[in-house]
Coordinates of N, CA and C and ligand atoms in Angstrom, one line a residue:
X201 N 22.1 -197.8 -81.8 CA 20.9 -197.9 -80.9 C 19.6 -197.6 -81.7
X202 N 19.4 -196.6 -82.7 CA 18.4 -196.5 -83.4 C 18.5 -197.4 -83.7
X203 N 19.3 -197.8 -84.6 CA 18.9 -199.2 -85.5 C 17.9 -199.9 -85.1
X204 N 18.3 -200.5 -83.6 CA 17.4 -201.5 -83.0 C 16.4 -201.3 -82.5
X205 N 16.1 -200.1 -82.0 CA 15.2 -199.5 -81.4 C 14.0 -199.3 -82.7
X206 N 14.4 -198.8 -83.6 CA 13.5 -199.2 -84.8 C 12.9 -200.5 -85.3
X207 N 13.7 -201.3 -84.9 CA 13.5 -202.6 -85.5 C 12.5 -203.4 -84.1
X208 N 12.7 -203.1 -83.2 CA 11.5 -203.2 -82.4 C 10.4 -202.2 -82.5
X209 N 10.3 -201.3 -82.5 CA 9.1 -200.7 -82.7 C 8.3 -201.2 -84.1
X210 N 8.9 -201.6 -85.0 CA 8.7 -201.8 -86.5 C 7.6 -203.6 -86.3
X211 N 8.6 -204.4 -85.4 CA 7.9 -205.7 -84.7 C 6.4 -205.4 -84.2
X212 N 6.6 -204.6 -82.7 CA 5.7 -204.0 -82.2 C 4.2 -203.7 -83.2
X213 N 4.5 -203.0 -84.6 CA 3.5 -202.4 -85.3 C 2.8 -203.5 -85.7
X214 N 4.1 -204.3 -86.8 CA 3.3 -205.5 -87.5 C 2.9 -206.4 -86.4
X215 N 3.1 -207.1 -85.2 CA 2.3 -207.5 -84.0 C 0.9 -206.9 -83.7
X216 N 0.8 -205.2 -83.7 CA -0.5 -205.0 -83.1 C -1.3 -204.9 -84.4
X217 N -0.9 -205.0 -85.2 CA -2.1 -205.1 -87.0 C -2.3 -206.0 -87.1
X218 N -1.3 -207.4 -87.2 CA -1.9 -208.4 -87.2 C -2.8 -208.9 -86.4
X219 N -2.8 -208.8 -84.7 CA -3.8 -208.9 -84.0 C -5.0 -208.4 -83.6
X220 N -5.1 -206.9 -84.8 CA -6.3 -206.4 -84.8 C -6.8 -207.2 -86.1
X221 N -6.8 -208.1 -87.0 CA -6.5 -208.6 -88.1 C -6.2 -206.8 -89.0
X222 N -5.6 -206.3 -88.9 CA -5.4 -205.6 -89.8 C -3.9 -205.3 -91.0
X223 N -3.8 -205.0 -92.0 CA -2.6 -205.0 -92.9 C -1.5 -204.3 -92.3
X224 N -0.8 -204.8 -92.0 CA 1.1 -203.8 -91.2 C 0.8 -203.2 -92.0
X225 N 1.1 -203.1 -93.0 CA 1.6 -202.0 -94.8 C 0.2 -200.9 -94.6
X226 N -0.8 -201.0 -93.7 CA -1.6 -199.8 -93.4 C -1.4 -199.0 -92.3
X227 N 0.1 -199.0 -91.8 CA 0.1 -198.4 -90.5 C 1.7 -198.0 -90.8
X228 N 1.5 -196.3 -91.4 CA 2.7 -195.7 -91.5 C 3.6 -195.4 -89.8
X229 N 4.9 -195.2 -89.6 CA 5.3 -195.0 -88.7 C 6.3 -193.6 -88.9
X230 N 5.9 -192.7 -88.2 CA 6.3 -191.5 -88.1 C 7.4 -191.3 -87.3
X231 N 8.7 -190.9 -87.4 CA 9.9 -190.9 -86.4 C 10.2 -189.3 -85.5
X232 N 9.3 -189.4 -84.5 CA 9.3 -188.0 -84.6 C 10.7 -187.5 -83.6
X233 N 11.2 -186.3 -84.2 CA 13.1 -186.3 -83.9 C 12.8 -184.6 -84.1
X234 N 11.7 -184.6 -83.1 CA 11.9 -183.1 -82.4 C 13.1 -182.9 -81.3
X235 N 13.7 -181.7 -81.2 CA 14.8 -181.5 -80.0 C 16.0 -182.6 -80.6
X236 N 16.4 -183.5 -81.5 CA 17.3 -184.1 -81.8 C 17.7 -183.8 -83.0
X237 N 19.4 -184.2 -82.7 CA 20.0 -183.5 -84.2 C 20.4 -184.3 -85.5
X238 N 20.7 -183.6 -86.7 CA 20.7 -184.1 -87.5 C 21.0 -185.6 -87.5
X239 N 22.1 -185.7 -87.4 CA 22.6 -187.3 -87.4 C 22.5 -188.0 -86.5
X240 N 20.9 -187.5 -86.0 CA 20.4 -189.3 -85.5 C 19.4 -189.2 -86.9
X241 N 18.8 -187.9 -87.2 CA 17.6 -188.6 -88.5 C 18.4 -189.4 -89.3
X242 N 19.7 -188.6 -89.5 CA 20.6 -189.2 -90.4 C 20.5 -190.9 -90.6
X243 N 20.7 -191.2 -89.4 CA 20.7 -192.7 -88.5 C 19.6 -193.3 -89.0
X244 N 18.3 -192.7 -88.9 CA 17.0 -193.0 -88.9 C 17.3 -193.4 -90.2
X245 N 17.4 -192.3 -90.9 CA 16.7 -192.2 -92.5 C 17.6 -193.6 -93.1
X246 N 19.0 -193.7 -92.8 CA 19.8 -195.2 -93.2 C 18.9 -196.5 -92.8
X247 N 18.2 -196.2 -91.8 CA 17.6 -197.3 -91.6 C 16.6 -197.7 -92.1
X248 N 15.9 -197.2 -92.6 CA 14.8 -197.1 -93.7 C 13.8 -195.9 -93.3
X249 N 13.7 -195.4 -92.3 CA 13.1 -194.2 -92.1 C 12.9 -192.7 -93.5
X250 N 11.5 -192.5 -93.8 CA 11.3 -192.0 -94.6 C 10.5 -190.6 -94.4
X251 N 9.9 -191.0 -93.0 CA 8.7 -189.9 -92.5 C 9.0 -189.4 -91.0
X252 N 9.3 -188.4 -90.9 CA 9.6 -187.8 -89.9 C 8.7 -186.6 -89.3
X253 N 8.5 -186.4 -88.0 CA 7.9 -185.8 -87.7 C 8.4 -184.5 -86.6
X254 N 8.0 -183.5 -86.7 CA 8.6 -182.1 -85.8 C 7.6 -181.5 -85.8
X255 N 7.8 -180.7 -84.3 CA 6.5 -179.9 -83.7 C 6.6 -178.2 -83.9
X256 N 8.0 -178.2 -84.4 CA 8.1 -176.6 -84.9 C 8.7 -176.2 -86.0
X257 N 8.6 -175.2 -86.4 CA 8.5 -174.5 -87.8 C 10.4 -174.8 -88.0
X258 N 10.7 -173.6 -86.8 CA 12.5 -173.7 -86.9 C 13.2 -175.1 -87.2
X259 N 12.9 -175.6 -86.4 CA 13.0 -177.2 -86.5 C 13.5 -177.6 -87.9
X260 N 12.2 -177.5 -88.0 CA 11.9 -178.0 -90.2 C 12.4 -177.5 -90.8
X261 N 12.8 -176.1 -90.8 CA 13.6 -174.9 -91.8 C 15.0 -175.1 -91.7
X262 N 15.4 -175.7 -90.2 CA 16.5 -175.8 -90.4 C 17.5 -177.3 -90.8
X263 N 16.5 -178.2 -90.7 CA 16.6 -179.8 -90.9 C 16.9 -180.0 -92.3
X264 N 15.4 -179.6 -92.8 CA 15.2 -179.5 -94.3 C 16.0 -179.7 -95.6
X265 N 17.0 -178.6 -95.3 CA 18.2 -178.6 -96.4 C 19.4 -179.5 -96.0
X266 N 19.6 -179.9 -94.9 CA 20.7 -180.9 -94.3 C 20.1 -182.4 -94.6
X267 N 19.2 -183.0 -95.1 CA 19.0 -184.4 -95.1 C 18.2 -184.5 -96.4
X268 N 18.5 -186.0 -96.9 CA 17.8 -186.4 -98.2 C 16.5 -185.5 -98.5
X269 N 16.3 -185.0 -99.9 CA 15.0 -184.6 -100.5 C 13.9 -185.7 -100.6
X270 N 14.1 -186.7 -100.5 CA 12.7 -187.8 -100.3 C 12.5 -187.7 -98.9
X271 N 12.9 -187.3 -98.4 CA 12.1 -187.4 -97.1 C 10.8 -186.7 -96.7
X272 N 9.9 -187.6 -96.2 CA 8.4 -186.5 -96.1 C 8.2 -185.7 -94.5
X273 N 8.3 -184.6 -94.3 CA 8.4 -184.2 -93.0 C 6.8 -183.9 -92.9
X274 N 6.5 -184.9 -91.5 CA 5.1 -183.9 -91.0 C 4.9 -183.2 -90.1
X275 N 4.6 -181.8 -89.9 CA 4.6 -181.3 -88.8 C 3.3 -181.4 -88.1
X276 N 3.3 -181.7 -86.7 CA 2.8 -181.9 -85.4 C 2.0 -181.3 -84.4
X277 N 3.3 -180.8 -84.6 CA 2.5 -179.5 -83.4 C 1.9 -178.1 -84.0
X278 N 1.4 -177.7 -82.8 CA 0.5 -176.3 -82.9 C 1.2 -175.2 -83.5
X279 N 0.9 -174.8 -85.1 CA 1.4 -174.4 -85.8 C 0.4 -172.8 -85.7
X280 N 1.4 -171.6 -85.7 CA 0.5 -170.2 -85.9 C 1.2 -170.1 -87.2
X281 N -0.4 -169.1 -87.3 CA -0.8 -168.5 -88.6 C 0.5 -168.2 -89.5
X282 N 0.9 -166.7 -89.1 CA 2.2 -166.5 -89.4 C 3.4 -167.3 -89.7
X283 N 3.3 -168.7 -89.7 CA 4.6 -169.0 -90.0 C 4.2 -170.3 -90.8
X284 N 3.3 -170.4 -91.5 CA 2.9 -171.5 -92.4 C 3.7 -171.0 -93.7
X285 N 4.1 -170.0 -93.9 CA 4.6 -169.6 -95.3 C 6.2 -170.1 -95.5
X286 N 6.6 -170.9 -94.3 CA 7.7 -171.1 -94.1 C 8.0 -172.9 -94.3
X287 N 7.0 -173.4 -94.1 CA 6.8 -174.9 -93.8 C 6.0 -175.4 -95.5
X288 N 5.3 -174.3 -96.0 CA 3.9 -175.1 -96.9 C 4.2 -175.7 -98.1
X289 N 5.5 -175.3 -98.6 CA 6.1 -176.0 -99.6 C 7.3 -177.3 -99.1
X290 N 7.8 -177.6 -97.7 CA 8.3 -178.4 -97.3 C 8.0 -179.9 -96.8
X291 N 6.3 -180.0 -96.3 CA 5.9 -180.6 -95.4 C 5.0 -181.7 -96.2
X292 N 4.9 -182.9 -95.6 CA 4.0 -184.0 -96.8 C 2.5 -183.8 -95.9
X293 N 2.7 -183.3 -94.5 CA 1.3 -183.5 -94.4 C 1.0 -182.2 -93.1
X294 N 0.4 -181.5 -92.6 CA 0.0 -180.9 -91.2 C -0.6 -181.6 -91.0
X295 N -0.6 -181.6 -89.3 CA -1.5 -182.8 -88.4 C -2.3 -182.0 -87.1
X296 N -1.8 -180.8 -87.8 CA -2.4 -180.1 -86.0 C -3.3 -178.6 -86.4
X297 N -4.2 -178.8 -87.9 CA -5.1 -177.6 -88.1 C -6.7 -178.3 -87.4
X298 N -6.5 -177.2 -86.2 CA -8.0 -176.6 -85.8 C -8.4 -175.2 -85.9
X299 N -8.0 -174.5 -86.4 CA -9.1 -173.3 -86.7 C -8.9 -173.3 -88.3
X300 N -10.2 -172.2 -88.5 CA -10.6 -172.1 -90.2 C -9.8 -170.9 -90.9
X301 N -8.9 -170.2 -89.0 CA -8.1 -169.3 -89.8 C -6.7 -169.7 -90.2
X302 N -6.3 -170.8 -89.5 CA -5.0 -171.3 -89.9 C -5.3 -172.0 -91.2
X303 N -6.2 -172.9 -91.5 CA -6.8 -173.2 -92.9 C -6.8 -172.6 -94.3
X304 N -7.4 -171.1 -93.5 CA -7.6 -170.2 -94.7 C -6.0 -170.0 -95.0
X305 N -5.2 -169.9 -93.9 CA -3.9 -169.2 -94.4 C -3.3 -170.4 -94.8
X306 N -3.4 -171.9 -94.9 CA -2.4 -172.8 -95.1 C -3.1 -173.1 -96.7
X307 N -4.4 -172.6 -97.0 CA -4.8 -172.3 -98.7 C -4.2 -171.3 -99.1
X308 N -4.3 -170.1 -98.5 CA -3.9 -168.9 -99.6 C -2.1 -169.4 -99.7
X309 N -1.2 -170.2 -99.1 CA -0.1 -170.2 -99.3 C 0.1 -171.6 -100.4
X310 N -0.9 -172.4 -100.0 CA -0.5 -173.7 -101.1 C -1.0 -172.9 -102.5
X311 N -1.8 -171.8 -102.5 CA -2.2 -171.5 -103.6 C -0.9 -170.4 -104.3
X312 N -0.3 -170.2 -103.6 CA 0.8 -169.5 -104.2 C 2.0 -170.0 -104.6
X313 N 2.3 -170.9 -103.9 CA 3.2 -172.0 -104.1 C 2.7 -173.0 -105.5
X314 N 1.1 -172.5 -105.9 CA 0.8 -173.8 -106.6 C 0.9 -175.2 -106.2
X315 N 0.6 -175.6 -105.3 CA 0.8 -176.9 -104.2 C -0.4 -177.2 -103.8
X316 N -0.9 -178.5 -103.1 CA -2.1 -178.6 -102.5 C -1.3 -179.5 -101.2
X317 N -1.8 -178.9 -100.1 CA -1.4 -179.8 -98.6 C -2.5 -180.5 -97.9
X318 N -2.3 -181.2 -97.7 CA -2.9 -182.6 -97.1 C -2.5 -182.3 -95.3
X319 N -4.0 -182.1 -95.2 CA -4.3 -181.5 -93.5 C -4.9 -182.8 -92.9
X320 N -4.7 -182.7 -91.6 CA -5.6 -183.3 -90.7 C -6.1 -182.5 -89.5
X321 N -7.5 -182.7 -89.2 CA -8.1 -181.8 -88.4 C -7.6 -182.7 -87.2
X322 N -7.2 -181.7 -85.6 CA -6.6 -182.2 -84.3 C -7.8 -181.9 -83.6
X323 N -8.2 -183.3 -82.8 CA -9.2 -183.4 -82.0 C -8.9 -183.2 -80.6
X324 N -9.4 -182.3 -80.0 CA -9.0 -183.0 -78.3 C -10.3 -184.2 -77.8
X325 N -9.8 -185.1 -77.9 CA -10.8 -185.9 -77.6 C -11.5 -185.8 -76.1
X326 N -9.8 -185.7 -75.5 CA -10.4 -185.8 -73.9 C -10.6 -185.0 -73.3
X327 N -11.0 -183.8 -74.1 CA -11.2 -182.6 -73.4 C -10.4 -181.9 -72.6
X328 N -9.4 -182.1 -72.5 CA -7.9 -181.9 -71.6 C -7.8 -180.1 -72.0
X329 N -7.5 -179.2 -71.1 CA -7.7 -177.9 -71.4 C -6.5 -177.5 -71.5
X330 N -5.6 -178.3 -71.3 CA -4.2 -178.0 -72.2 C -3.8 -178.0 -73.4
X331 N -4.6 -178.8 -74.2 CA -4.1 -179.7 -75.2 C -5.3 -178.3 -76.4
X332 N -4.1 -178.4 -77.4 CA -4.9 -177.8 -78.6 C -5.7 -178.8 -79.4
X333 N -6.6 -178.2 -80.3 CA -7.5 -179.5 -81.3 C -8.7 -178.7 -80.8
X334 N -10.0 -178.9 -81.4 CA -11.5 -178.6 -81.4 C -12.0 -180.0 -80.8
X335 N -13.1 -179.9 -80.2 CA -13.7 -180.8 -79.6 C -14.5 -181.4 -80.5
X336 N -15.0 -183.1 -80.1 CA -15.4 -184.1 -81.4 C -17.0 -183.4 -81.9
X337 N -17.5 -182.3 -81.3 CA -18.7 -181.8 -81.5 C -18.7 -180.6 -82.7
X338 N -16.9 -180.1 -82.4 CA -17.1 -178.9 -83.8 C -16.3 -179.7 -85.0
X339 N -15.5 -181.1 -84.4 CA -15.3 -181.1 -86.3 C -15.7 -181.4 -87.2
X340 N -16.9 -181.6 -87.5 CA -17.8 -182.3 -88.6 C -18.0 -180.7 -89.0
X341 N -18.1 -179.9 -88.5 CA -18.8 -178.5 -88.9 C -17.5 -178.1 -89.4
X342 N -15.8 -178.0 -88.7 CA -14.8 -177.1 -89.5 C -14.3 -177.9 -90.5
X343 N -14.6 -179.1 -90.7 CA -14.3 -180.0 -91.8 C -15.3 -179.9 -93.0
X344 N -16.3 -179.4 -92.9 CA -17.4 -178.7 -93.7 C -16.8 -177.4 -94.2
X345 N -16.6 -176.9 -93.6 CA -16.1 -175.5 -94.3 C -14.8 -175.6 -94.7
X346 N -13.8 -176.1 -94.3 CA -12.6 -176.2 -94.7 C -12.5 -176.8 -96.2
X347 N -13.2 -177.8 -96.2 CA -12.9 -178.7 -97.9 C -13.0 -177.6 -98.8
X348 N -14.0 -176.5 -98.4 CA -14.3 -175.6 -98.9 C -13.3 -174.4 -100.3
X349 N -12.4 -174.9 -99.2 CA -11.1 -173.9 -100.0 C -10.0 -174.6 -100.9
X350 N -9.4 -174.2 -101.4 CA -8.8 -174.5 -102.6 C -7.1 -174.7 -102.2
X351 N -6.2 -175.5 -102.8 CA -5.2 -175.8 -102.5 C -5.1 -176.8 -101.1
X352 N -6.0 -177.1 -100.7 CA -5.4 -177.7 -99.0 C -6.9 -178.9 -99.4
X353 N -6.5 -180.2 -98.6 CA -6.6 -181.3 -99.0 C -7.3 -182.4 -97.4
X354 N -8.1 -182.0 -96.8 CA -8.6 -182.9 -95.4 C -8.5 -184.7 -96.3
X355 N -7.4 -185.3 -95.0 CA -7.4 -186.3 -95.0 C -7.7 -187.2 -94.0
X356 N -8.0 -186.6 -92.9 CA -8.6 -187.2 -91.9 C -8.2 -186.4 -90.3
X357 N -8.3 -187.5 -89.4 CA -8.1 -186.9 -88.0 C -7.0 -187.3 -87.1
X358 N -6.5 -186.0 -86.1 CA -5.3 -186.2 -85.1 C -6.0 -186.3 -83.8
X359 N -5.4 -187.1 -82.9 CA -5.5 -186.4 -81.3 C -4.0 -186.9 -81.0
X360 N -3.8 -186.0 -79.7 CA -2.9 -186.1 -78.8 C -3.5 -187.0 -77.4
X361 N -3.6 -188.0 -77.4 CA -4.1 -188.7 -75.8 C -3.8 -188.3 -75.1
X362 N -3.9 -188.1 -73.8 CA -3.6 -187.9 -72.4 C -2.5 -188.6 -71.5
X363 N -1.3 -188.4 -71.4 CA -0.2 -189.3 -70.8 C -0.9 -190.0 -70.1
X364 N -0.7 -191.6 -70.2 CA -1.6 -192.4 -68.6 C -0.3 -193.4 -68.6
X365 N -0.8 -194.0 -67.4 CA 0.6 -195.0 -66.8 C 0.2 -196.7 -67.2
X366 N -1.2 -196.9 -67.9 CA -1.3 -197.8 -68.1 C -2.1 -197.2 -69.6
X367 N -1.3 -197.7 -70.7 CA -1.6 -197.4 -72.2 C -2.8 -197.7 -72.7
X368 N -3.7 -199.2 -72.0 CA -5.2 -199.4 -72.2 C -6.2 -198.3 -71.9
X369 N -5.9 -197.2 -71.2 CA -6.5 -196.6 -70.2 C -7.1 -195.3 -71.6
X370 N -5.9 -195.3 -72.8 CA -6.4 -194.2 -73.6 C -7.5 -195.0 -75.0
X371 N -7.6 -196.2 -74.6 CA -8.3 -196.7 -75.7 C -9.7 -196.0 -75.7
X372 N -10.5 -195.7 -74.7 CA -11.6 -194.9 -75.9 C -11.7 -194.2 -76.5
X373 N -10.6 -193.1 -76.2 CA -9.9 -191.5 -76.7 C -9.6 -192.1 -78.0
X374 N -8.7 -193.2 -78.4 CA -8.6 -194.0 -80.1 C -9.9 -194.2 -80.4
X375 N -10.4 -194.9 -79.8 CA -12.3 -195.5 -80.5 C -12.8 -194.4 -80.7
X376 N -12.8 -193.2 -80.0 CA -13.6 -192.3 -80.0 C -13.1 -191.3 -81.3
X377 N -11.6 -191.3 -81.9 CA -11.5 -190.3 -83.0 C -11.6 -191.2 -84.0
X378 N -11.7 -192.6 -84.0 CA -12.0 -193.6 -84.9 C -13.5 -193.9 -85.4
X379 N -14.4 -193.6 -84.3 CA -15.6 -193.5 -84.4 C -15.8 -192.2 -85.2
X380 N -15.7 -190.8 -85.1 CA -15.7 -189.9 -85.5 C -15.0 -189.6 -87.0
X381 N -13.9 -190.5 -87.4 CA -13.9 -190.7 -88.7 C -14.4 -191.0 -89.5
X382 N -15.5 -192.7 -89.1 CA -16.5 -193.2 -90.1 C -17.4 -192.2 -89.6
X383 N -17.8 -191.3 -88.6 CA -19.1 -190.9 -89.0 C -18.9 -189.1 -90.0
X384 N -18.1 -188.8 -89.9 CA -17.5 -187.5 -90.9 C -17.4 -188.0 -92.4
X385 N -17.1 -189.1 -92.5 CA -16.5 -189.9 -93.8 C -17.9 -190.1 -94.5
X386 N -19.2 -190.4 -93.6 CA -20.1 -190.9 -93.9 C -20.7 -189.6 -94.3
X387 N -20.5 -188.5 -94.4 CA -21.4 -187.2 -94.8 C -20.6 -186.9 -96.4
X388 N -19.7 -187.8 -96.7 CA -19.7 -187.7 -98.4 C -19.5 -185.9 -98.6
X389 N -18.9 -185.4 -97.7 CA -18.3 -184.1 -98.4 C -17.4 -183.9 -99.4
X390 N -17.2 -183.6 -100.5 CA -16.5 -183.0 -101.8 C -15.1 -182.8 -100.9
X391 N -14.3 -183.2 -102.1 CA -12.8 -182.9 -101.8 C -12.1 -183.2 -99.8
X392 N -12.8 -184.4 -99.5 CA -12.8 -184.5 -97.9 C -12.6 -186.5 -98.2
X393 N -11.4 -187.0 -98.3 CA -11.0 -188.2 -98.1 C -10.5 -188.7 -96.6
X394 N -11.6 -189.1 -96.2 CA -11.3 -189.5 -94.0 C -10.2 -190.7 -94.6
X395 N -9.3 -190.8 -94.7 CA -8.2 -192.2 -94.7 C -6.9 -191.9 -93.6
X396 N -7.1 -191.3 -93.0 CA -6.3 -191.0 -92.3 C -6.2 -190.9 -90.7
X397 N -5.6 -191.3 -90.1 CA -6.0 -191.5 -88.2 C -4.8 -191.6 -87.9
X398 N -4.1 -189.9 -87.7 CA -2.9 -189.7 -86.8 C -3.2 -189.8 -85.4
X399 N -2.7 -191.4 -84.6 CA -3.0 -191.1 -83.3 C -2.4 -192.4 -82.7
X400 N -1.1 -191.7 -81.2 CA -0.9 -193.3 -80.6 C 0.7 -192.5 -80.5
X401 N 1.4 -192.8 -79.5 CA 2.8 -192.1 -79.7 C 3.5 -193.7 -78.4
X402 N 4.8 -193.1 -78.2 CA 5.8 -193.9 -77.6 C 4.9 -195.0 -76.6
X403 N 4.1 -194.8 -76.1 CA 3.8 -195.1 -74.8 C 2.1 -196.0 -75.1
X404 N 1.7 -195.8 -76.6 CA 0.5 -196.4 -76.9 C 0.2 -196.6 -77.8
X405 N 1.1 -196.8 -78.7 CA 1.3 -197.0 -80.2 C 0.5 -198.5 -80.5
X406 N 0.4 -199.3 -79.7 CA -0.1 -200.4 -80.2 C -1.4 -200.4 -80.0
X407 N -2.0 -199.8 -78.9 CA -3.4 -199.8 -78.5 C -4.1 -199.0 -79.5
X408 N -3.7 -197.8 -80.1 CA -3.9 -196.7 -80.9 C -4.1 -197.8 -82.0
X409 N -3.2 -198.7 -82.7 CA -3.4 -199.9 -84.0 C -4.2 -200.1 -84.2
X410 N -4.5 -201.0 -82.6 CA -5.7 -201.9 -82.3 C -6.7 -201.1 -82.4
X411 N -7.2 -199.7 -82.4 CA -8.4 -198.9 -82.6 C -8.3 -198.3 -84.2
X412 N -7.3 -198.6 -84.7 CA -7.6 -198.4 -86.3 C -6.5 -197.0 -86.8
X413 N -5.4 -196.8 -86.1 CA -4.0 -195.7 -86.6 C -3.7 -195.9 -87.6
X414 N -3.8 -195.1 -88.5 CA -2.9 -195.1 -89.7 C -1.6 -194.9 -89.8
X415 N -1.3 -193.4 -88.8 CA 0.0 -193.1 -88.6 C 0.4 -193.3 -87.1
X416 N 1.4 -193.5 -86.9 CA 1.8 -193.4 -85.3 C 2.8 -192.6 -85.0
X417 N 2.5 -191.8 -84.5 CA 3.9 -190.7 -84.2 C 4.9 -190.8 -82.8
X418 N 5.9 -191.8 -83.1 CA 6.9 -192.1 -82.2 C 8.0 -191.1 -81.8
X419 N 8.6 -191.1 -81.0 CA 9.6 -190.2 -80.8 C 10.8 -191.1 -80.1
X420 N 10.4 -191.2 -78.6 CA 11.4 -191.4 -78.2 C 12.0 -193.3 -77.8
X421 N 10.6 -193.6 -78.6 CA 11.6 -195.1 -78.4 C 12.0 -195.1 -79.4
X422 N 12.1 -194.4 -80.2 CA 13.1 -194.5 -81.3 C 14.2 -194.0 -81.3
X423 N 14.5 -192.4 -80.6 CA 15.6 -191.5 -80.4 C 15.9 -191.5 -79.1
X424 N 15.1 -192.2 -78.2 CA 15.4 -192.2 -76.3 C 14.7 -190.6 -76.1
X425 N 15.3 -190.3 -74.8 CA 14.5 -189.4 -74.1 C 14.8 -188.0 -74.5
X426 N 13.8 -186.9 -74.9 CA 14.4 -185.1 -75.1 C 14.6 -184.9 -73.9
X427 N 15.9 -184.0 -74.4 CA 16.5 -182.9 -73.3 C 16.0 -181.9 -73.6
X428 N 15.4 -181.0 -72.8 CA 14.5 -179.4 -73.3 C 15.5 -179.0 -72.1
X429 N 16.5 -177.6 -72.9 CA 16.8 -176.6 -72.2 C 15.7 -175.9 -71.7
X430 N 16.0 -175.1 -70.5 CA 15.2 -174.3 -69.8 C 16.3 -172.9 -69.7
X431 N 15.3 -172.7 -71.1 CA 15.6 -171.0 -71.7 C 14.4 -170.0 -71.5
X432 N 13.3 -170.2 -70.7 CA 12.0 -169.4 -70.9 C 11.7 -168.9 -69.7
Ligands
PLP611 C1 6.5 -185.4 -79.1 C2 5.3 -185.8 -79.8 C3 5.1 -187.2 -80.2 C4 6.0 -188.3 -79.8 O1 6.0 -188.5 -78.4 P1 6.9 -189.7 -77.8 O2 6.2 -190.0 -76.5 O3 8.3 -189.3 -77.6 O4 6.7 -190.9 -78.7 C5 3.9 -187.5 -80.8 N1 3.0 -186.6 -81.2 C6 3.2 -185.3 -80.9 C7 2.1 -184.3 -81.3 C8 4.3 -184.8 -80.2 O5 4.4 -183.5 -79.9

């Protein structure tokens, strides 16, 4: 069922690039196989899957040594301070740094490791008071300071959209971290390469394209639906 399920989503991509006129081969696809176990990535990774994505630390630490070493894992979700020492030599990319203190600590560990990590700053575009990320008014300022430090690498920007029942409905929330790319990109800060636009998941992955995604973080049309115990 992966298999196929991939192989549509994969259609799906090169469909919505081409009809933005834009290059498929610029629109990475992220398998994200949080709450699922090894041998569906397993599944994944046979199918050509290379990039995977998880929202927690344990997750990763525990995946990590069970599946091929070319695989690039990115992590997602809202990562604390304390536990970046666990992930910062594992991960190809973070996608969810908004403070300058999780920054400072995701430098002092790439610098120990001797590593450099390739961050993206998380936007909450829509203002949603649930949702983690800095609003589109402070990241030009924490992207300023951040480049700042050594070992850690801004490559551009995340949001999380707002679940809606009709997937057009999140396109300005795309325009709007797309817009905010060229205009950050355009302040020519040192060691700060904007090439990057994590945004667009199961439910809007095409519309996300059509506003300019680099990465798309899929989950469950690729793996079907999580089951989350209710342990809390
Ligand atoms: C779970 C998750 C996804 C994937 O969501 P699906 O709707 O299953 O595709 C994407 N991004 C983040 C940050 C997530 O936590």
């Amino acid at each position: 069922m992966i298999r196929e399920n991939l192989e549509k989503v994969r259609e799906n991509i090169v469909k919505a690039a081409k009809d933005a006129g834009r290059d498929p081969g610029s629109v990475t696809l992220i398998a994200v196989s949080k709450t699922k176990p090894v041998s569906m990535l397993q599944e994944a990774y046979d199918a050509g899957v290379r990039d995977f994505g998880e929202n927690k630390v344990q997750e990763i630490t525990e995946k990590y040594p069970q599946l091929p070493k070319d695989i690039r894992w990115h992590m997602i979700g809202h990562l604390q301070t304390n536990k970046v020492k666990y992930i910062v030599d594992k991960v190809t990319m973070i996608h969810s740094v908004d403070s300058l203190k999780l920054a400072s600590e995701i430098s002092r560990q790439a610098v120990k490791h001797d590593t450099t990590v390739d961050i993206l700053i998380e936007v909450n575009v829509a203002g949603e008071e649930s949702k983690f990320g800095v609003s589109p008014a402070q990241a030009p300022e924490l992207v300023m300071q951040i480049s700042k430090l050594p070992g850690i690498r801004i490559r551009g920007l995340m949001t999380v959209a707002p679940p809606v029942s009709d997937p057009t409905e999140n396109k300005p929330v795309f325009c709007a971290l797309s817009q905010l790319l060229v205009d950050i990109d355009a302040k020519n800060i040192d060691n700060v390469s904007m090439d990057c636009l994590s945004m667009g998941m199961s439910g809007d992955y095409t519309v996300a394209i059509a506003e300019g995604a680099t990465l798309v973080r899929v989950g469950t049309s690729i793996f079907g639906e999580r089951e989350y115990r209710v342990d809390r």
